[in-house]
XYZ file of N, CA, C and O in Angstrom:
820
model
N 12.105 -73.640 32.073
C 12.346 -72.564 32.719
C 13.236 -71.415 32.387
O 14.531 -71.851 31.844
N 12.936 -70.385 32.369
C 14.178 -69.267 31.971
C 15.016 -69.118 32.969
O 15.116 -69.842 33.977
N 16.298 -68.703 32.354
C 17.393 -68.388 33.418
C 17.808 -67.061 33.096
O 17.840 -66.444 32.165
N 18.116 -66.396 34.431
C 18.634 -65.021 34.314
C 20.053 -65.069 34.843
O 20.471 -65.728 35.782
N 21.007 -64.904 33.755
C 22.460 -64.870 34.087
C 22.613 -63.471 34.600
O 22.206 -62.673 34.232
N 23.389 -63.304 35.955
C 23.579 -62.062 36.370
C 24.562 -62.193 37.549
O 24.852 -63.255 38.208
N 24.968 -60.974 38.141
C 25.762 -60.819 39.250
C 24.827 -60.231 40.554
O 24.011 -59.264 40.272
N 24.873 -61.018 41.404
C 23.784 -60.868 42.530
C 23.912 -59.391 42.996
O 22.803 -58.768 43.491
N 25.091 -58.866 43.183
C 25.361 -57.485 43.825
C 25.135 -56.346 42.908
O 25.320 -55.195 43.104
N 24.653 -56.650 41.574
C 24.550 -55.540 40.465
C 22.983 -55.087 40.555
O 22.177 -56.095 40.593
N 23.092 -53.660 40.510
C 21.433 -53.364 40.358
C 20.830 -53.688 39.038
O 19.783 -53.751 39.038
N 21.755 -53.695 38.038
C 21.158 -53.889 36.670
C 20.658 -55.248 36.498
O 19.637 -55.562 36.227
N 21.380 -56.282 37.377
C 20.860 -57.618 37.294
C 19.865 -57.855 38.286
O 19.059 -58.820 38.290
N 19.775 -56.794 39.264
C 18.637 -56.988 40.356
C 17.392 -56.643 39.712
O 16.264 -57.432 39.996
N 17.379 -55.820 38.646
C 16.103 -55.484 38.086
C 15.180 -56.653 37.564
O 13.892 -56.825 38.056
N 15.791 -57.481 36.720
C 15.005 -58.668 36.263
C 14.538 -59.659 37.354
O 13.447 -60.032 37.254
N 15.404 -59.768 38.274
C 15.134 -60.831 39.625
C 13.899 -60.212 40.201
O 12.973 -60.913 40.646
N 14.010 -58.945 40.606
C 12.878 -58.264 41.461
C 11.463 -58.471 40.641
O 10.556 -58.664 41.091
N 11.529 -58.111 39.321
C 10.436 -58.016 38.475
C 9.699 -59.473 38.650
O 8.622 -59.661 38.465
N 10.576 -60.539 38.309
C 10.094 -61.730 38.462
C 9.633 -62.223 39.366
O 8.645 -62.959 39.800
N 10.204 -61.709 40.640
C 9.585 -61.944 41.809
C 8.292 -61.355 42.310
O 7.160 -62.023 42.593
N 8.139 -60.114 41.817
C 6.698 -59.360 41.631
C 5.739 -59.982 40.979
O 4.570 -60.064 41.275
N 6.026 -60.514 39.781
C 5.130 -61.227 38.848
C 5.177 -62.680 39.066
O 4.427 -63.406 38.399
N 5.753 -63.143 40.033
C 5.758 -64.687 40.231
C 6.069 -65.512 39.169
O 5.480 -66.590 38.808
N 7.165 -64.970 38.391
C 7.602 -65.850 37.158
C 8.824 -66.643 37.723
O 9.859 -66.069 38.113
N 8.862 -68.021 37.780
C 9.804 -68.641 38.053
C 11.006 -68.599 37.051
O 10.913 -68.536 35.875
N 12.244 -68.710 37.683
C 13.521 -68.597 36.881
C 14.480 -69.209 37.635
O 14.436 -69.459 39.073
N 15.585 -69.581 36.930
C 16.785 -69.869 37.462
C 17.865 -68.936 37.386
O 17.854 -68.055 36.676
N 18.442 -68.801 38.664
C 19.811 -67.687 38.517
C 21.026 -68.431 38.399
O 21.341 -69.473 39.140
N 21.662 -67.881 37.340
C 23.158 -68.431 37.198
C 24.121 -67.130 37.419
O 24.131 -65.930 36.817
N 24.943 -67.182 38.418
C 25.832 -66.249 38.843
C 26.969 -66.091 37.775
O 27.833 -67.087 37.596
N 27.182 -64.905 37.251
C 28.076 -64.437 36.381
C 28.667 -63.100 36.733
O 27.842 -62.185 36.747
N 29.544 -62.890 36.979
C 30.314 -61.616 37.511
C 31.532 -61.148 36.637
O 32.432 -62.019 36.305
N 31.774 -59.806 36.469
C 32.741 -59.253 35.777
C 33.979 -59.375 36.783
O 35.267 -59.264 36.396
N 33.812 -59.549 38.121
C 34.930 -59.330 39.297
C 35.908 -60.500 38.894
O 36.941 -60.499 39.396
N 35.351 -61.480 38.872
C 36.021 -62.933 38.611
C 36.327 -63.474 37.124
O 36.817 -64.528 36.769
N 36.013 -62.496 36.173
C 36.123 -62.940 34.759
C 35.131 -63.616 34.202
O 35.052 -64.092 32.818
N 34.012 -63.886 34.996
C 33.043 -64.780 34.364
C 32.260 -64.064 33.038
O 31.891 -64.952 32.265
N 32.192 -62.918 32.963
C 31.628 -62.449 31.816
C 32.554 -62.228 30.497
O 32.170 -62.225 29.363
N 33.648 -62.913 30.784
C 34.748 -62.923 29.567
C 34.984 -64.369 29.150
O 35.666 -64.724 28.380
N 34.237 -65.327 29.911
C 34.315 -66.874 29.713
C 33.788 -67.142 28.289
O 32.782 -66.562 28.120
N 34.587 -68.022 27.598
C 34.081 -68.189 26.209
C 32.593 -68.689 26.122
O 31.979 -68.362 25.288
N 32.250 -69.553 27.006
C 30.903 -70.055 26.997
C 29.873 -69.120 27.115
O 28.796 -69.262 26.581
N 30.156 -67.987 27.989
C 29.250 -66.949 28.210
C 29.406 -65.998 27.013
O 28.258 -65.674 26.496
N 30.470 -65.806 26.435
C 30.464 -64.983 25.379
C 29.908 -65.521 24.104
O 29.456 -64.773 23.249
N 29.764 -66.882 24.098
C 29.125 -67.572 22.963
C 27.472 -67.210 23.151
O 26.770 -67.283 21.980
N 27.013 -66.803 24.235
C 25.518 -66.386 24.457
C 25.326 -64.914 24.214
O 24.055 -64.610 23.667
N 26.231 -64.257 24.343
C 26.344 -62.940 24.187
C 27.586 -62.300 24.024
O 28.376 -61.938 24.937
N 27.919 -61.930 22.859
C 29.175 -61.452 22.396
C 29.699 -60.237 23.157
O 30.932 -59.659 23.252
N 28.665 -59.436 23.740
C 28.789 -57.977 24.489
C 29.617 -58.351 25.633
O 30.071 -57.386 26.401
N 29.452 -59.528 26.176
C 30.007 -60.031 27.502
C 29.686 -59.227 28.658
O 30.241 -58.740 29.561
N 28.153 -58.846 28.793
C 27.557 -58.272 29.932
C 26.470 -58.932 30.542
O 25.838 -59.486 29.735
N 26.181 -58.555 31.838
C 25.149 -59.175 32.562
C 24.154 -57.976 32.955
O 24.633 -56.760 33.068
N 23.023 -58.202 33.032
C 22.096 -59.485 32.857
C 21.848 -59.916 31.824
O 22.094 -59.196 30.547
N 21.575 -61.248 31.526
C 21.285 -61.829 30.309
C 19.922 -62.759 30.620
O 20.303 -63.643 31.280
N 19.064 -62.672 29.697
C 17.912 -63.605 30.012
C 17.942 -64.583 28.877
O 18.359 -64.489 27.766
N 17.773 -65.915 29.351
C 17.945 -67.044 28.566
C 16.720 -67.872 28.514
O 16.263 -68.277 29.604
N 16.056 -67.984 27.407
C 14.747 -68.581 27.299
C 14.925 -70.122 27.187
O 15.834 -70.556 27.076
N 13.874 -70.829 27.373
C 13.887 -72.403 27.255
C 14.271 -72.834 26.045
O 14.774 -73.950 26.080
N 14.090 -71.959 24.916
C 14.352 -72.542 23.629
C 15.755 -72.133 23.232
O 16.372 -72.489 22.257
N 16.645 -71.573 24.016
C 18.055 -70.953 24.086
C 18.084 -69.548 23.420
O 19.278 -69.161 23.435
N 17.040 -69.165 23.005
C 17.043 -67.590 22.802
C 17.774 -66.714 23.826
O 17.436 -67.167 25.116
N 18.577 -65.703 23.575
C 18.823 -64.938 24.590
C 18.588 -63.515 24.519
O 18.494 -63.187 23.114
N 18.310 -62.830 25.462
C 18.218 -61.197 25.401
C 18.995 -60.644 26.491
O 19.013 -60.639 27.657
N 19.775 -59.737 25.972
C 20.880 -58.815 26.931
C 19.870 -57.529 27.151
O 18.906 -57.329 26.738
N 20.590 -56.673 27.923
C 20.220 -55.465 28.447
C 18.859 -55.438 29.345
O 17.910 -56.009 29.235
N 19.167 -54.874 30.532
C 18.333 -55.145 31.660
C 16.974 -54.606 31.358
O 15.990 -55.254 31.757
N 16.863 -53.354 30.695
C 15.619 -52.775 30.522
C 14.790 -53.507 29.461
O 13.620 -53.686 29.368
N 15.559 -53.979 28.500
C 14.829 -55.017 27.292
C 14.193 -56.219 28.147
O 13.232 -56.532 27.888
N 15.006 -56.609 28.993
C 14.530 -57.903 29.670
C 13.314 -57.532 30.291
O 12.151 -58.324 30.383
N 13.413 -56.271 31.076
C 11.972 -56.025 31.898
C 10.921 -55.775 30.925
O 9.806 -56.357 31.192
N 11.167 -55.373 29.848
C 9.974 -55.212 28.780
C 9.553 -56.628 28.520
O 8.288 -56.794 28.339
N 10.303 -57.347 28.131
C 9.969 -58.738 27.880
C 9.077 -59.452 28.875
O 7.974 -59.914 28.726
N 9.673 -59.594 30.117
C 9.119 -60.041 31.254
C 7.726 -59.455 31.620
O 6.720 -60.209 31.941
N 7.586 -58.197 31.289
C 6.316 -57.440 31.844
C 5.311 -57.488 30.785
O 4.310 -56.806 31.091
N 5.568 -57.849 29.688
C 4.578 -57.625 28.648
C 3.124 -58.340 28.912
O 2.812 -59.308 29.569
N 2.159 -57.074 28.965
C 1.047 -57.644 29.309
C 0.641 -57.810 30.700
O -0.561 -57.857 31.255
N 1.463 -57.251 31.725
C 1.354 -57.230 33.084
C 0.834 -55.745 33.568
O 1.015 -54.619 32.872
N 0.606 -55.595 34.670
C 0.285 -54.404 35.329
C 1.339 -53.496 35.392
O 1.097 -52.379 35.690
N 2.565 -53.813 35.074
C 3.729 -52.916 35.264
C 3.978 -52.090 33.877
O 4.936 -51.374 33.983
N 3.209 -52.334 32.873
C 3.214 -51.477 31.525
C 1.846 -51.098 31.425
O 0.898 -51.633 31.341
N 1.884 -49.844 31.300
C 0.674 -48.995 31.313
C -0.268 -49.278 29.873
O 0.399 -49.488 28.884
N -1.427 -49.451 29.832
C -2.350 -49.680 28.681
C -2.366 -48.480 27.807
O -2.620 -48.637 26.719
N -2.400 -47.298 28.606
C -2.586 -45.848 27.793
C -1.118 -45.588 26.986
O -0.016 -45.930 27.690
N -1.408 -45.278 25.744
C -0.245 -45.026 25.021
C 0.844 -44.178 25.289
O 1.958 -44.255 25.295
N 0.198 -42.994 25.908
C 1.265 -41.796 26.331
C 1.763 -42.399 27.687
O 3.024 -42.013 27.667
N 1.120 -42.979 28.419
C 1.749 -43.379 29.779
C 2.635 -44.331 29.590
O 3.826 -44.568 30.172
N 2.356 -45.218 28.310
C 3.561 -46.213 28.084
C 4.776 -45.441 27.627
O 5.812 -45.903 28.094
N 4.913 -44.455 26.769
C 5.717 -43.850 26.150
C 6.504 -42.922 27.356
O 7.788 -42.896 27.294
N 5.847 -42.538 28.382
C 6.438 -41.950 29.433
C 7.276 -42.864 30.309
O 8.602 -42.548 30.842
N 6.748 -44.232 30.378
C 7.641 -45.023 31.301
C 8.970 -45.467 30.371
O 9.915 -45.594 30.983
N 8.899 -45.298 28.987
C 9.920 -45.674 28.212
C 10.943 -44.512 28.407
O 12.265 -44.864 28.473
N 10.514 -43.403 28.418
C 11.250 -42.295 28.754
C 12.078 -42.271 29.940
O 13.300 -42.102 29.920
N 11.448 -42.753 30.962
C 12.016 -42.960 32.306
C 13.158 -44.129 32.093
O 14.161 -43.917 32.688
N 12.910 -45.130 31.409
C 13.833 -46.283 31.058
C 15.115 -45.685 30.711
O 16.373 -46.075 30.723
N 14.891 -44.996 29.332
C 16.064 -44.377 28.734
C 16.710 -43.480 29.724
O 17.870 -43.361 29.517
N 16.045 -42.554 30.497
C 16.670 -41.721 31.409
C 17.553 -42.395 32.493
O 18.777 -42.244 32.765
N 17.083 -43.712 32.950
C 17.687 -44.576 33.812
C 19.170 -44.919 33.216
O 20.058 -44.784 33.900
N 19.397 -45.187 31.976
C 20.412 -45.886 31.496
C 21.429 -44.757 31.004
O 22.541 -44.911 30.999
N 20.940 -43.492 30.657
C 21.596 -42.500 29.966
C 22.105 -41.366 31.023
O 23.062 -40.631 31.015
N 21.153 -41.194 31.954
C 21.244 -40.072 32.839
C 21.581 -40.407 34.205
O 22.150 -39.718 35.168
N 21.228 -41.777 34.676
C 21.120 -42.198 36.067
C 22.214 -43.081 36.385
O 22.991 -42.737 37.004
N 22.029 -44.209 35.760
C 22.976 -45.380 35.688
C 24.604 -44.762 35.739
O 25.395 -45.352 36.436
N 24.999 -44.092 34.721
C 26.341 -43.688 34.367
C 27.000 -42.787 35.557
O 28.171 -42.739 35.709
N 26.113 -42.379 36.515
C 26.703 -41.659 37.453
C 26.333 -42.149 38.925
O 27.354 -42.548 39.641
N 25.110 -42.493 39.159
C 24.731 -43.044 40.395
C 25.435 -44.721 40.582
O 26.074 -44.710 41.567
N 25.116 -45.369 39.528
C 25.618 -46.674 39.607
C 27.178 -46.747 39.608
O 27.716 -47.519 40.261
N 27.645 -46.168 38.694
C 29.175 -45.994 38.456
C 29.795 -45.565 39.646
O 30.990 -46.075 40.324
N 29.391 -44.583 40.452
C 29.856 -43.886 41.574
C 29.894 -44.946 42.597
O 31.034 -45.362 43.392
N 28.650 -45.768 43.001
C 28.731 -46.732 43.968
C 29.651 -47.842 43.565
O 30.447 -48.350 44.414
N 29.888 -48.152 42.375
C 30.766 -49.230 41.929
C 32.293 -48.816 42.261
O 33.006 -49.662 42.623
N 32.518 -47.769 41.974
C 34.022 -47.176 42.408
C 34.291 -47.197 43.962
O 35.533 -47.410 44.128
N 33.207 -46.994 44.531
C 33.441 -46.971 46.104
C 33.382 -48.463 46.777
O 34.324 -48.736 47.538
N 32.502 -49.251 46.168
C 32.237 -50.581 46.784
C 33.283 -51.509 46.178
O 33.563 -52.684 46.955
N 33.700 -51.598 45.022
C 34.548 -52.737 44.499
C 36.006 -52.230 44.617
O 36.379 -51.406 43.730
N 36.885 -53.005 45.357
C 38.438 -52.701 45.469
C 38.870 -52.872 44.193
O 39.792 -52.117 43.810
N 38.556 -53.778 43.220
C 39.015 -53.966 41.858
C 39.057 -52.654 41.141
O 39.799 -52.711 40.107
N 38.044 -51.691 41.314
C 37.911 -50.626 40.389
C 38.579 -49.354 41.238
O 38.478 -48.416 40.774
N 39.336 -49.524 42.169
C 39.943 -48.541 43.049
C 40.812 -47.568 42.014
O 40.771 -46.245 42.057
N 41.577 -48.075 41.139
C 42.448 -47.514 40.340
C 41.500 -46.387 39.455
O 41.987 -45.518 39.058
N 40.596 -46.627 39.161
C 39.606 -45.839 38.459
C 38.949 -44.527 38.940
O 38.231 -43.813 38.279
N 39.069 -44.769 40.443
C 38.021 -43.661 41.103
C 39.175 -42.391 41.515
O 39.647 -42.029 42.620
N 39.378 -41.826 40.236
C 40.144 -40.669 40.406
C 39.191 -39.540 41.152
O 38.075 -39.455 41.147
N 40.121 -38.576 41.599
C 39.079 -37.449 42.052
C 38.198 -36.660 41.160
O 37.134 -36.501 41.438
N 38.844 -36.681 39.728
C 37.826 -36.130 38.848
C 36.737 -36.879 38.527
O 35.714 -36.180 38.451
N 37.089 -38.188 38.548
C 35.898 -39.109 38.072
C 34.896 -39.077 39.357
O 33.387 -39.048 38.998
N 35.291 -39.050 40.529
C 34.261 -39.204 41.589
C 33.635 -37.807 41.683
O 32.382 -37.865 41.977
N 34.264 -36.724 41.320
C 33.521 -35.447 41.443
C 32.595 -35.442 40.563
O 31.327 -34.946 40.553
N 32.804 -35.756 39.066
C 31.755 -36.040 37.875
C 30.661 -36.737 38.149
O 29.651 -36.452 38.082
N 30.991 -37.897 38.900
C 29.907 -38.706 38.866
C 28.903 -38.458 40.145
O 27.664 -38.489 40.197
N 29.523 -37.627 41.198
C 28.712 -36.859 42.367
C 27.855 -36.062 41.546
O 26.578 -35.930 41.946
N 28.381 -35.075 40.798
C 27.414 -34.032 40.106
C 26.570 -34.807 39.233
O 25.342 -34.212 39.466
N 26.888 -35.603 38.279
C 25.862 -36.157 37.563
C 24.676 -36.840 38.255
O 23.765 -36.947 37.857
N 25.237 -37.468 39.550
C 24.024 -38.293 40.113
C 23.286 -37.487 40.872
O 22.155 -37.740 41.088
N 23.666 -36.215 41.332
C 22.708 -35.302 42.276
C 21.882 -34.709 41.107
O 20.703 -34.571 41.247
N 22.253 -34.344 39.867
C 21.405 -34.035 38.933
C 20.301 -34.920 38.533
O 19.157 -34.536 38.515
N 20.756 -36.158 38.588
C 19.774 -37.196 37.971
C 18.646 -37.366 39.154
O 17.640 -37.473 38.850
N 19.232 -37.218 40.406
C 18.319 -37.456 41.440
C 17.297 -36.399 41.587
O 16.199 -36.485 42.130
N 17.831 -35.241 41.224
C 17.085 -33.911 41.325
C 15.797 -34.054 40.312
O 14.656 -33.478 40.701
N 16.039 -34.784 39.177
C 14.958 -34.681 38.229
C 13.864 -35.760 38.692
O 12.609 -35.604 38.563
N 14.623 -36.877 39.483
C 13.427 -37.852 40.071
C 12.567 -37.078 41.146
O 11.479 -37.347 41.452
N 13.264 -36.398 41.909
C 12.744 -35.592 42.972
C 11.774 -34.574 42.664
O 10.562 -34.543 43.204
N 11.632 -34.122 41.559
C 10.833 -33.047 41.009
C 9.586 -33.967 40.747
O 8.659 -33.297 40.929
N 9.705 -35.205 40.266
C 8.302 -35.668 40.116
C 7.915 -36.408 41.399
O 6.700 -36.349 41.660
N 8.828 -37.095 42.105
C 8.308 -37.837 43.241
C 8.027 -36.899 44.417
O 7.502 -37.434 45.510
N 8.286 -35.637 44.556
C 7.988 -34.748 45.532
C 6.364 -34.439 45.613
O 5.792 -34.223 46.526
N 5.791 -34.823 44.257
C 4.277 -34.371 43.937
C 3.469 -35.696 43.582
O 2.460 -35.477 43.101
N 4.182 -36.629 43.297
C 3.515 -37.975 42.774
C 3.917 -39.091 43.742
O 5.300 -39.287 43.982
N 3.271 -40.224 43.776
C 3.682 -41.410 44.490
C 4.493 -42.219 43.474
O 5.298 -43.221 44.025
N 4.231 -42.384 42.208
C 4.928 -43.215 41.358
C 5.417 -42.254 40.053
O 5.067 -41.088 39.992
N 6.515 -42.882 39.198
C 7.179 -41.961 38.238
C 6.089 -41.997 36.914
O 6.232 -40.774 36.404
N 5.066 -42.625 36.899
C 4.280 -42.603 35.735
C 2.944 -42.782 36.287
O 2.653 -44.018 37.035
N 1.883 -41.829 36.138
C 0.392 -41.824 36.735
C 0.480 -42.284 38.023
O 1.166 -41.929 38.928
N -0.594 -43.166 38.379
C -0.699 -43.311 39.921
C -0.540 -44.798 40.324
O -1.034 -45.294 41.281
N 0.424 -45.616 39.538
C 0.597 -46.990 39.734
C 1.989 -47.375 39.423
O 2.616 -46.684 38.765
N 2.622 -48.378 40.124
C 4.249 -48.645 39.930
C 4.033 -49.198 38.415
O 3.265 -49.984 37.935
N 5.180 -48.833 37.607
C 5.333 -49.339 36.189
C 6.977 -49.686 36.307
O 7.555 -49.760 37.215
N 7.111 -50.371 34.970
C 8.632 -50.581 34.887
C 9.756 -49.431 35.298
O 10.746 -49.846 35.593
N 9.246 -48.267 35.016
C 10.015 -47.081 35.464
C 10.536 -47.172 36.841
O 11.656 -46.860 37.034
N 9.511 -47.489 37.718
C 9.952 -47.555 39.112
C 10.689 -48.619 39.492
O 11.787 -48.591 40.351
N 10.590 -49.629 38.804
C 11.362 -50.950 39.115
C 12.820 -50.577 38.500
O 14.031 -51.133 39.109
N 12.983 -50.181 37.270
C 14.346 -49.776 36.829
C 15.076 -48.731 37.739
O 16.165 -49.122 37.978
N 14.414 -47.809 38.155
C 15.232 -46.685 38.745
C 15.214 -47.116 40.359
O 16.192 -46.578 40.943
N 14.460 -47.804 40.722
C 14.578 -48.465 41.987
C 15.734 -49.189 42.387
O 16.785 -48.951 43.359
N 16.223 -49.857 41.465
C 17.523 -50.700 41.576
C 18.622 -50.151 41.973
O 19.314 -50.534 43.174
N 19.343 -49.034 41.403
C 20.449 -48.493 41.863
C 20.075 -47.125 42.669
O 21.054 -46.759 43.401
N 19.014 -46.518 42.725
C 18.498 -45.447 43.544
C 18.564 -45.891 45.092
O 19.185 -45.123 46.053
N 18.100 -47.095 45.346
C 18.188 -47.355 46.778
C 19.430 -47.915 47.250
O 19.716 -48.033 48.461
N 20.472 -48.006 46.306
C 21.810 -48.249 46.725
C 22.586 -46.770 46.617
O 23.832 -46.959 46.990
N 22.142 -45.987 46.190
C 22.622 -44.560 45.997
C 23.635 -44.309 47.458
O 24.629 -43.721 47.225
N 23.131 -44.437 48.556
C 23.921 -44.020 49.741
C 25.251 -44.920 49.782
O 26.294 -44.170 50.332
N 25.341 -45.916 49.014
C 26.742 -46.615 49.066
C 27.591 -46.086 48.215
O 28.842 -46.125 48.412
N 26.997 -44.958 47.387
C 28.217 -44.292 46.458
C 28.090 -42.840 47.018
O 28.874 -42.037 46.332
N 27.609 -42.606 48.288
C 28.069 -41.286 48.743
C 26.751 -40.237 48.566
O 27.019 -39.150 48.908
N 25.597 -40.711 47.986
C 24.737 -39.753 47.919
C 23.785 -39.800 49.143
O 23.362 -40.956 49.796
N 23.415 -38.463 49.562
C 22.332 -38.305 50.768
C 21.086 -38.327 50.339
O 20.624 -37.160 49.847
N 20.408 -39.159 50.723
C 19.018 -39.402 50.081
C 17.985 -38.554 51.332
O 16.841 -38.358 50.784
N 18.670 -37.931 52.111
C 17.834 -36.968 53.176
C 17.701 -35.881 52.222
O 16.742 -34.967 52.565
N 18.392 -35.476 51.217
C 18.076 -34.472 50.327
C 16.834 -34.493 49.454
O 16.754 -33.456 48.806
N 16.466 -35.806 49.368
C 15.576 -35.935 48.283
C 14.232 -36.772 49.038
O 14.254 -37.906 48.988
N 13.529 -36.058 49.770
C 12.548 -36.747 50.610
C 11.453 -37.412 49.886
O 11.064 -38.443 50.399
N 11.241 -36.802 48.857
C 10.106 -37.535 47.948
C 10.678 -38.963 47.358
O 9.951 -39.952 47.202
N 11.912 -39.016 47.073
C 12.607 -40.053 46.648
C 12.729 -41.161 47.831
O 12.384 -42.438 47.769
N 12.946 -40.727 48.813
C 12.765 -41.630 49.973
C 11.605 -42.272 50.276
O 11.386 -43.328 50.666
N 10.484 -41.605 50.259
C 9.187 -41.972 50.332
C 8.987 -43.008 49.517
O 8.159 -44.095 49.583
N 9.326 -42.800 48.034
C 8.935 -43.529 47.012
C 9.844 -44.869 47.147
O 9.123 -45.866 46.953
N 10.916 -44.800 47.475
C 11.791 -46.147 47.820
C 11.153 -46.965 48.936
O 10.787 -48.112 48.824
N 10.486 -46.318 49.654
C 9.512 -47.122 50.933
C 8.464 -47.702 50.127
O 7.935 -48.908 50.648
N 7.820 -47.177 49.275
C 6.502 -47.703 48.802
C 7.051 -48.868 47.779
O 6.180 -49.693 47.853
N 8.165 -48.698 47.003
C 8.539 -49.715 46.079
C 8.838 -51.032 47.040
O 8.435 -52.073 46.779
N 9.565 -50.764 48.075
C 9.991 -51.630 48.941
C 8.747 -52.490 49.678
O 8.880 -53.686 50.137
N 7.699 -51.819 49.599
C 6.401 -52.494 50.418
C 5.590 -52.952 49.164
O 4.420 -53.673 49.662
N 6.058 -53.282 48.048
C 5.030 -54.023 47.035
C 5.030 -55.395 47.508
O 6.174 -55.901 47.870
N 3.808 -56.135 47.202
C 3.707 -57.333 47.412
C 4.949 -58.186 46.682
O 5.132 -58.060 45.671
N 5.589 -59.043 47.323
C 6.574 -60.151 46.901
C 7.774 -59.395 46.508
O 8.665 -59.829 45.726
N 8.076 -58.078 47.186
C 9.372 -57.506 46.932
C 10.488 -58.226 47.581
O 10.190 -59.001 48.514
N 11.685 -58.421 46.838
C 12.768 -59.311 47.356
C 13.772 -58.246 47.472
O 14.092 -57.350 46.373
N 14.748 -58.392 48.319
C 16.081 -57.704 48.240
C 17.083 -57.740 47.283
O 16.999 -59.066 46.700
N 18.020 -56.958 47.290
C 19.145 -57.292 46.210
C 19.714 -58.509 46.244
O 20.049 -58.992 45.119
N 20.138 -59.113 47.327
C 20.861 -60.280 47.502
C 19.969 -61.649 47.271
O 20.318 -62.720 47.313
N 18.491 -61.332 47.095
C 17.767 -62.429 46.698
C 17.961 -63.375 45.418
O 17.910 -62.596 44.451
N 18.041 -64.533 45.498
C 17.908 -65.252 44.247
C 16.873 -66.485 44.808
O 16.931 -67.051 45.848
N 16.147 -67.170 43.585
C 15.360 -68.126 43.955
C 16.018 -69.466 44.562
O 16.991 -69.949 44.034
N 15.425 -70.131 45.441
C 16.008 -71.329 46.082
C 16.096 -72.403 44.939
O 15.073 -72.599 43.966
N 17.124 -73.106 45.042
C 17.340 -74.497 44.244
C 17.852 -73.867 42.739
O 17.859 -74.656 41.644
């Protein structure tokens, strides 16, 4: 059985757990958190020198870091990857957007708010910058979701899984989703997918 090493409260770590639930892929969850130094433990660093979660570990011992790379691996051949070449490229475009334009602002601002260990980094300048950057990223999503049910074509893809993770947590970072009704409707659609599981879910046993 595969193992997903990750931090339960992390949106990036939630992505592969959620996808595995949606696709009914069995896995073990191993809690590893930067908050208690788990990501700097020598045994963990031996698996991934970058010292970050999530990390996928296969049955044969091979490991794969980076949340969106893990999504692509788990979803190969599934309904969450479009068959059409251009739609598949659009999906990838949203995955890059999530890591470069969304996560650095929406996720980071939420982390600065909810984790006391990061309070010293929550300077007024950084909070203002992440708020502005997050609003810009959410506006890009809203432009699409105001007129469409999903980010790519007419069915959920990995783009929706990747961007759902931190977008549904955005209010914890001080973002008002009442300003983006298209996003709010989309969040409800993702949450209604069969076998959807919440952020704090991990498999039993």
